[in-house]
């Protein structure tokens, strides 16, 4: 469906992408996460044929994203994070223009979406807020019969209610067998919607897989109360942030070391044990905190 | 207006200075250096008083009067009188263009690019942005006034005295400030920076045209335009410095009203209230071409109206020229000496070349929207649909061509209409129309060059304006300053047959069309290959 291999892109002597591999399978919702400036939008602009990759290959539907851009675009729909529209056209005019230029556009679907997103299409685009401009692009995208949706932080201007509507639209698209590439920094959204995710940092994909695969790489937060004083935990590798207060001890443990740590705890008579499942949020933070080391982001 | 409305003005002012650290000195240099260079060239060209008087003689005809003004002190045509006559109006016009471009750049254009939204979130007063822009452009004009005055004084030319020179500088500077304030004022009514630009340029051209009408038809009009006021200062002749108060007072009124209006306006909106618009695309909006047509139709209307007016100004000048030559017998002898082409035909051709340069502005603006669309991120939406790049590029080039034909036709209609009403023996519409349309290939070359530049990089697009300005100087001023003939051939306008004074030769026209096609095709090839911003 969508395959990217070793894609590189430099701006002057700045390496925006240094070898990005992505692989989106038919019928899946694929999350693409990373901090600002990591290269998410640049990757997507290469995929859309707006920029030419310096190296590597990128294909959608088995066609080259640069050479066959027009062919590919018949079957994809794109929603950017920052939607720029013509100030003197109304939202309704733009939605129809996009629909007609793409082809395969359903008026019923459009009206239904306008309703669901509570959007007023009679205003000039100049008067729309950021969220409303995003609605224009979202309505045009979901009213099309695209096979692949490429969404680049599409909800950054939407309020929580509209975000739910958006999530419902993505879920429906998936149920209809479509694929979605969703770039986002809202992790709860990605957690809720995505089958697989890729994490990009400084132009490199550093992690890619299903959410459960990724959870293996995370730490679990454990709080434990034991009858006999707990000792020896500090010697374990994979245990972090150890704090004690009275009989209560809390720490983080690499999920893969969890069972051996549990065996150790059992020797001290567990009275109470609490463990929080690893959230994607932690995964995310972990990558920025530890892997980035002293390198700060501006 | 209290202080809080202006809080943050200084910070924004500094921000503007940083953004324009190159642009501002360039304008300052260009505007100052032109006057100095021309003043110096006079000394070489006309060493003696007799030579200067001879030039004065050639200046006294309605065509020249309409172009640069009637002037003062022609009976004692000193270097100073020459400078004020030939350069003051033009330089003030250029200062007006500068002020318009800079004010829009730092107010409406910035607003549209969303930079103002960022500032709006900071503790910045409602009026800080227009205030800072006005401060900056006025300051730049004051610098131009001072540099021009000081520069001319330093040259130590006969009759170019310090006092008069500073008045000359001040005249240019106040004209610039006048147009800065006017721009801020009219742009309150416009919905977009492009609309603001159209309105302001229309104002500038109208005021210049009013001066031409005042000089040739009825002097009263001179009192209704800043260009008339400048002329009435009679710099280097009588030095009526009190006239400086007129543009300054008008500027203060415009600026004050503009700030009042701005306070009430929402960011990004014009004063005209928004009506509920179409809820769907209608039947028309179905293709890239209909989109581009829809986006440009309003500015077409404004520019066409402007071209009709400008054409009408030249048309009425043409009739004055006719009467003038009928009265002056000596010149009739000259005409005979020139061969059998009537001088009036030559004037028609010359006016048409000026109108063609003017028509190039909307033509190039039309194409260059491709650049601003890209810069504002609107092309991204089109190119992620199944829309080939070459289609968009082609539609914009074609739209530019259509614009050039519309504008030349409008100018021809205006000129023919005014000439028909005022002249005893006017031209046929066919002749005027042909005289205008022979310029289509020249405009096509300009368009092709601009398209080529866009293919290379949109950042280079100001180059085409430099080239247009150069063409304007060669065509318009070349006649006055007797540039070497070959220079005409460095601009496409120089290749156009001077119909009706000359026959329409096919070769240069076909050559220009071929060149235009090659440029545009090369541009298309490059455009397809480059990254989109
Ligand atoms: N056209 C460009 N020219 C120069 N640098 C760019 C350009 N586009 C993006 N960049 C840089 O590339 C990096 C990645 O940007 P982007 O892909 O937009 O990040 P993200 O979408 O993940 O926030 C950023 O540092 C950005 O400044
Ligand atoms: Mg981004």
PDB file of N, CA and C in Angstrom, chain A residues 223-289:
ATOM      1  N   UNK A 223       4.210   0.174  42.523  1.00  0.00           N
ATOM      2  CA  UNK A 223       4.226   0.628  43.924  1.00  0.00           C
ATOM      3  C   UNK A 223       3.894  -0.587  44.785  1.00  0.00           C
ATOM      4  N   UNK A 224       4.750  -0.878  45.768  1.00  0.00           N
ATOM      5  CA  UNK A 224       4.593  -2.122  46.524  1.00  0.00           C
ATOM      6  C   UNK A 224       4.783  -1.868  48.023  1.00  0.00           C
ATOM      7  N   UNK A 225       3.992  -2.598  48.828  1.00  0.00           N
ATOM      8  CA  UNK A 225       4.161  -2.549  50.279  1.00  0.00           C
ATOM      9  C   UNK A 225       4.475  -3.966  50.736  1.00  0.00           C
ATOM     10  N   UNK A 226       5.551  -4.155  51.472  1.00  0.00           N
ATOM     11  CA  UNK A 226       5.929  -5.507  51.886  1.00  0.00           C
ATOM     12  C   UNK A 226       5.962  -5.596  53.408  1.00  0.00           C
ATOM     13  N   UNK A 227       5.787  -6.810  53.914  1.00  0.00           N
ATOM     14  CA  UNK A 227       5.799  -7.020  55.361  1.00  0.00           C
ATOM     15  C   UNK A 227       7.223  -6.862  55.901  1.00  0.00           C
ATOM     16  N   UNK A 228       8.183  -7.545  55.272  1.00  0.00           N
ATOM     17  CA  UNK A 228       9.582  -7.376  55.682  1.00  0.00           C
ATOM     18  C   UNK A 228      10.224  -6.319  54.796  1.00  0.00           C
ATOM     19  N   UNK A 229      11.173  -5.574  55.381  1.00  0.00           N
ATOM     20  CA  UNK A 229      11.785  -4.482  54.598  1.00  0.00           C
ATOM     21  C   UNK A 229      12.402  -4.984  53.292  1.00  0.00           C
ATOM     22  N   UNK A 230      12.158  -4.261  52.273  1.00  0.00           N
ATOM     23  CA  UNK A 230      12.559  -4.642  50.915  1.00  0.00           C
ATOM     24  C   UNK A 230      14.030  -4.279  50.691  1.00  0.00           C
ATOM     25  N   UNK A 231      14.812  -5.257  50.269  1.00  0.00           N
ATOM     26  CA  UNK A 231      16.233  -4.962  49.995  1.00  0.00           C
ATOM     27  C   UNK A 231      16.622  -5.548  48.643  1.00  0.00           C
ATOM     28  N   UNK A 232      17.765  -5.141  48.199  1.00  0.00           N
ATOM     29  CA  UNK A 232      18.371  -5.763  47.024  1.00  0.00           C
ATOM     30  C   UNK A 232      17.807  -5.331  45.680  1.00  0.00           C
ATOM     31  N   UNK A 233      16.818  -4.476  45.723  1.00  0.00           N
ATOM     32  CA  UNK A 233      16.177  -4.092  44.465  1.00  0.00           C
ATOM     33  C   UNK A 233      17.091  -3.215  43.605  1.00  0.00           C
ATOM     34  N   UNK A 234      17.871  -2.408  44.292  1.00  0.00           N
ATOM     35  CA  UNK A 234      18.728  -1.469  43.569  1.00  0.00           C
ATOM     36  C   UNK A 234      19.749  -2.180  42.699  1.00  0.00           C
ATOM     37  N   UNK A 235      20.071  -3.450  43.063  1.00  0.00           N
ATOM     38  CA  UNK A 235      21.084  -4.174  42.294  1.00  0.00           C
ATOM     39  C   UNK A 235      20.551  -4.675  40.965  1.00  0.00           C
ATOM     40  N   UNK A 236      19.216  -4.776  40.858  1.00  0.00           N
ATOM     41  CA  UNK A 236      18.638  -5.269  39.602  1.00  0.00           C
ATOM     42  C   UNK A 236      18.922  -4.320  38.447  1.00  0.00           C
ATOM     43  N   UNK A 237      19.271  -4.872  37.320  1.00  0.00           N
ATOM     44  CA  UNK A 237      19.343  -3.997  36.141  1.00  0.00           C
ATOM     45  C   UNK A 237      17.913  -3.820  35.625  1.00  0.00           C
ATOM     46  N   UNK A 238      17.646  -2.693  35.079  1.00  0.00           N
ATOM     47  CA  UNK A 238      16.293  -2.458  34.559  1.00  0.00           C
ATOM     48  C   UNK A 238      15.338  -1.884  35.573  1.00  0.00           C
ATOM     49  N   UNK A 239      15.841  -1.493  36.736  1.00  0.00           N
ATOM     50  CA  UNK A 239      14.986  -0.847  37.732  1.00  0.00           C
ATOM     51  C   UNK A 239      15.435   0.608  37.879  1.00  0.00           C
ATOM     52  N   UNK A 240      14.466   1.506  37.853  1.00  0.00           N
ATOM     53  CA  UNK A 240      14.812   2.931  37.881  1.00  0.00           C
ATOM     54  C   UNK A 240      13.964   3.681  38.897  1.00  0.00           C
ATOM     55  N   UNK A 241      14.402   4.871  39.227  1.00  0.00           N
ATOM     56  CA  UNK A 241      13.625   5.815  40.051  1.00  0.00           C
ATOM     57  C   UNK A 241      13.110   5.169  41.343  1.00  0.00           C
ATOM     58  N   UNK A 242      13.988   4.514  42.024  1.00  0.00           N
ATOM     59  CA  UNK A 242      13.598   3.805  43.242  1.00  0.00           C
ATOM     60  C   UNK A 242      13.402   4.797  44.377  1.00  0.00           C
ATOM     61  N   UNK A 243      12.198   4.818  44.985  1.00  0.00           N
ATOM     62  CA  UNK A 243      11.989   5.682  46.154  1.00  0.00           C
ATOM     63  C   UNK A 243      11.299   4.860  47.242  1.00  0.00           C
ATOM     64  N   UNK A 244      11.700   5.121  48.495  1.00  0.00           N
ATOM     65  CA  UNK A 244      11.088   4.418  49.620  1.00  0.00           C
ATOM     66  C   UNK A 244      10.482   5.423  50.567  1.00  0.00           C
ATOM     67  N   UNK A 245       9.289   5.103  51.054  1.00  0.00           N
ATOM     68  CA  UNK A 245       8.736   5.921  52.136  1.00  0.00           C
ATOM     69  C   UNK A 245       8.021   4.970  53.097  1.00  0.00           C
ATOM     70  N   UNK A 246       8.661   4.718  54.227  1.00  0.00           N
ATOM     71  CA  UNK A 246       8.136   3.750  55.193  1.00  0.00           C
ATOM     72  C   UNK A 246       8.139   2.362  54.579  1.00  0.00           C
ATOM     73  N   UNK A 247       7.018   1.706  54.641  1.00  0.00           N
ATOM     74  CA  UNK A 247       6.928   0.349  54.125  1.00  0.00           C
ATOM     75  C   UNK A 247       6.682   0.346  52.619  1.00  0.00           C
ATOM     76  N   UNK A 248       6.408   1.531  52.079  1.00  0.00           N
ATOM     77  CA  UNK A 248       6.022   1.608  50.668  1.00  0.00           C
ATOM     78  C   UNK A 248       7.228   1.926  49.776  1.00  0.00           C
ATOM     79  N   UNK A 249       7.337   1.213  48.707  1.00  0.00           N
ATOM     80  CA  UNK A 249       8.426   1.439  47.764  1.00  0.00           C
ATOM     81  C   UNK A 249       7.825   1.616  46.373  1.00  0.00           C
ATOM     82  N   UNK A 250       8.329   2.572  45.649  1.00  0.00           N
ATOM     83  CA  UNK A 250       7.864   2.663  44.263  1.00  0.00           C
ATOM     84  C   UNK A 250       9.051   2.788  43.324  1.00  0.00           C
ATOM     85  N   UNK A 251       8.898   2.232  42.156  1.00  0.00           N
ATOM     86  CA  UNK A 251       9.990   2.230  41.185  1.00  0.00           C
ATOM     87  C   UNK A 251       9.428   1.963  39.800  1.00  0.00           C
ATOM     88  N   UNK A 252      10.276   2.126  38.796  1.00  0.00           N
ATOM     89  CA  UNK A 252       9.903   1.769  37.432  1.00  0.00           C
ATOM     90  C   UNK A 252      10.764   0.602  37.008  1.00  0.00           C
ATOM     91  N   UNK A 253      10.185  -0.241  36.201  1.00  0.00           N
ATOM     92  CA  UNK A 253      10.960  -1.398  35.768  1.00  0.00           C
ATOM     93  C   UNK A 253      10.721  -1.620  34.274  1.00  0.00           C
ATOM     94  N   UNK A 254      11.791  -1.999  33.601  1.00  0.00           N
ATOM     95  CA  UNK A 254      11.642  -2.357  32.183  1.00  0.00           C
ATOM     96  C   UNK A 254      10.656  -3.509  32.093  1.00  0.00           C
ATOM     97  N   UNK A 255       9.727  -3.400  31.172  1.00  0.00           N
ATOM     98  CA  UNK A 255       8.656  -4.396  31.130  1.00  0.00           C
ATOM     99  C   UNK A 255       9.215  -5.810  30.933  1.00  0.00           C
ATOM    100  N   UNK A 256      10.323  -5.921  30.212  1.00  0.00           N
ATOM    101  CA  UNK A 256      10.863  -7.268  29.980  1.00  0.00           C
ATOM    102  C   UNK A 256      11.491  -7.870  31.248  1.00  0.00           C
ATOM    103  N   UNK A 257      11.843  -7.007  32.226  1.00  0.00           N
ATOM    104  CA  UNK A 257      12.440  -7.517  33.473  1.00  0.00           C
ATOM    105  C   UNK A 257      11.382  -7.746  34.549  1.00  0.00           C
ATOM    106  N   UNK A 258      10.121  -7.515  34.189  1.00  0.00           N
ATOM    107  CA  UNK A 258       9.066  -7.485  35.201  1.00  0.00           C
ATOM    108  C   UNK A 258       8.976  -8.802  35.977  1.00  0.00           C
ATOM    109  N   UNK A 259       9.037  -9.928  35.298  1.00  0.00           N
ATOM    110  CA  UNK A 259       8.792 -11.203  35.994  1.00  0.00           C
ATOM    111  C   UNK A 259       9.905 -11.512  36.996  1.00  0.00           C
ATOM    112  N   UNK A 260      11.151 -11.253  36.660  1.00  0.00           N
ATOM    113  CA  UNK A 260      12.226 -11.554  37.609  1.00  0.00           C
ATOM    114  C   UNK A 260      12.141 -10.641  38.822  1.00  0.00           C
ATOM    115  N   UNK A 261      11.732  -9.370  38.586  1.00  0.00           N
ATOM    116  CA  UNK A 261      11.580  -8.456  39.725  1.00  0.00           C
ATOM    117  C   UNK A 261      10.443  -8.937  40.633  1.00  0.00           C
ATOM    118  N   UNK A 262       9.364  -9.410  40.016  1.00  0.00           N
ATOM    119  CA  UNK A 262       8.222  -9.899  40.794  1.00  0.00           C
ATOM    120  C   UNK A 262       8.625 -11.080  41.673  1.00  0.00           C
ATOM    121  N   UNK A 263       9.407 -11.971  41.119  1.00  0.00           N
ATOM    122  CA  UNK A 263       9.884 -13.128  41.873  1.00  0.00           C
ATOM    123  C   UNK A 263      10.673 -12.669  43.098  1.00  0.00           C
ATOM    124  N   UNK A 264      11.491 -11.634  42.895  1.00  0.00           N
ATOM    125  CA  UNK A 264      12.280 -11.092  43.992  1.00  0.00           C
ATOM    126  C   UNK A 264      11.361 -10.493  45.068  1.00  0.00           C
ATOM    127  N   UNK A 265      10.340  -9.750  44.628  1.00  0.00           N
ATOM    128  CA  UNK A 265       9.429  -9.089  45.565  1.00  0.00           C
ATOM    129  C   UNK A 265       8.701 -10.111  46.437  1.00  0.00           C
ATOM    130  N   UNK A 266       8.355 -11.216  45.827  1.00  0.00           N
ATOM    131  CA  UNK A 266       7.562 -12.225  46.520  1.00  0.00           C
ATOM    132  C   UNK A 266       8.256 -12.699  47.795  1.00  0.00           C
ATOM    133  N   UNK A 267       9.573 -12.680  47.819  1.00  0.00           N
ATOM    134  CA  UNK A 267      10.330 -13.117  48.999  1.00  0.00           C
ATOM    135  C   UNK A 267      10.081 -12.209  50.203  1.00  0.00           C
ATOM    136  N   UNK A 268       9.569 -11.017  49.990  1.00  0.00           N
ATOM    137  CA  UNK A 268       9.423 -10.070  51.098  1.00  0.00           C
ATOM    138  C   UNK A 268       7.980  -9.921  51.572  1.00  0.00           C
ATOM    139  N   UNK A 269       7.113 -10.847  51.153  1.00  0.00           N
ATOM    140  CA  UNK A 269       5.726 -10.802  51.619  1.00  0.00           C
ATOM    141  C   UNK A 269       4.969  -9.577  51.119  1.00  0.00           C
ATOM    142  N   UNK A 270       4.485  -9.651  49.951  1.00  0.00           N
ATOM    143  CA  UNK A 270       3.772  -8.507  49.387  1.00  0.00           C
ATOM    144  C   UNK A 270       2.450  -8.310  50.108  1.00  0.00           C
ATOM    145  N   UNK A 271       2.202  -7.083  50.620  1.00  0.00           N
ATOM    146  CA  UNK A 271       0.921  -6.781  51.249  1.00  0.00           C
ATOM    147  C   UNK A 271       0.009  -6.073  50.247  1.00  0.00           C
ATOM    148  N   UNK A 272       0.620  -5.245  49.485  1.00  0.00           N
ATOM    149  CA  UNK A 272      -0.178  -4.516  48.507  1.00  0.00           C
ATOM    150  C   UNK A 272       0.697  -4.219  47.296  1.00  0.00           C
ATOM    151  N   UNK A 273       0.140  -4.344  46.114  1.00  0.00           N
ATOM    152  CA  UNK A 273       0.940  -4.064  44.917  1.00  0.00           C
ATOM    153  C   UNK A 273       0.094  -3.342  43.870  1.00  0.00           C
ATOM    154  N   UNK A 274       0.679  -2.337  43.340  1.00  0.00           N
ATOM    155  CA  UNK A 274       0.003  -1.535  42.323  1.00  0.00           C
ATOM    156  C   UNK A 274       0.912  -1.426  41.116  1.00  0.00           C
ATOM    157  N   UNK A 275       0.404  -1.700  39.956  1.00  0.00           N
ATOM    158  CA  UNK A 275       1.259  -1.458  38.788  1.00  0.00           C
ATOM    159  C   UNK A 275       0.443  -0.767  37.704  1.00  0.00           C
ATOM    160  N   UNK A 276       1.046   0.258  37.108  1.00  0.00           N
ATOM    161  CA  UNK A 276       0.349   0.991  36.041  1.00  0.00           C
ATOM    162  C   UNK A 276       0.836   0.463  34.703  1.00  0.00           C
ATOM    163  N   UNK A 277      -0.086   0.171  33.792  1.00  0.00           N
ATOM    164  CA  UNK A 277       0.346  -0.326  32.487  1.00  0.00           C
ATOM    165  C   UNK A 277       1.088   0.770  31.725  1.00  0.00           C
ATOM    166  N   UNK A 278       2.019   0.379  30.900  1.00  0.00           N
ATOM    167  CA  UNK A 278       2.779   1.401  30.184  1.00  0.00           C
ATOM    168  C   UNK A 278       1.897   2.107  29.155  1.00  0.00           C
ATOM    169  N   UNK A 279       1.894   3.389  29.215  1.00  0.00           N
ATOM    170  CA  UNK A 279       1.126   4.151  28.227  1.00  0.00           C
ATOM    171  C   UNK A 279       2.070   4.585  27.114  1.00  0.00           C
ATOM    172  N   UNK A 280       1.496   4.856  25.979  1.00  0.00           N
ATOM    173  CA  UNK A 280       2.291   5.328  24.852  1.00  0.00           C
ATOM    174  C   UNK A 280       3.012   6.625  25.222  1.00  0.00           C
ATOM    175  N   UNK A 281       2.319   7.370  26.054  1.00  0.00           N
ATOM    176  CA  UNK A 281       2.892   8.618  26.550  1.00  0.00           C
ATOM    177  C   UNK A 281       4.294   8.383  27.136  1.00  0.00           C
ATOM    178  N   UNK A 282       4.406   7.312  27.969  1.00  0.00           N
ATOM    179  CA  UNK A 282       5.682   7.020  28.611  1.00  0.00           C
ATOM    180  C   UNK A 282       6.733   6.663  27.572  1.00  0.00           C
ATOM    181  N   UNK A 283       6.261   5.867  26.630  1.00  0.00           N
ATOM    182  CA  UNK A 283       7.138   5.449  25.555  1.00  0.00           C
ATOM    183  C   UNK A 283       7.740   6.660  24.868  1.00  0.00           C
ATOM    184  N   UNK A 284       6.865   7.580  24.624  1.00  0.00           N
ATOM    185  CA  UNK A 284       7.192   8.807  23.934  1.00  0.00           C
ATOM    186  C   UNK A 284       8.204   9.604  24.756  1.00  0.00           C
ATOM    187  N   UNK A 285       7.859   9.805  26.025  1.00  0.00           N
ATOM    188  CA  UNK A 285       8.713  10.609  26.893  1.00  0.00           C
ATOM    189  C   UNK A 285      10.070   9.950  27.033  1.00  0.00           C
ATOM    190  N   UNK A 286      10.041   8.630  27.212  1.00  0.00           N
ATOM    191  CA  UNK A 286      11.271   7.886  27.388  1.00  0.00           C
ATOM    192  C   UNK A 286      12.222   8.162  26.233  1.00  0.00           C
ATOM    193  N   UNK A 287      11.671   8.177  25.034  1.00  0.00           N
ATOM    194  CA  UNK A 287      12.532   8.395  23.883  1.00  0.00           C
ATOM    195  C   UNK A 287      13.125   9.779  23.875  1.00  0.00           C
ATOM    196  N   UNK A 288      12.347  10.742  24.322  1.00  0.00           N
ATOM    197  CA  UNK A 288      12.911  12.091  24.299  1.00  0.00           C
ATOM    198  C   UNK A 288      13.854  12.314  25.449  1.00  0.00           C
ATOM    199  N   UNK A 289      13.485  11.765  26.628  1.00  0.00           N
ATOM    200  CA  UNK A 289      14.309  12.040  27.800  1.00  0.00           C
ATOM    201  C   UNK A 289      15.639  11.329  27.708  1.00  0.00           C
TER     202      UNK A 289
END
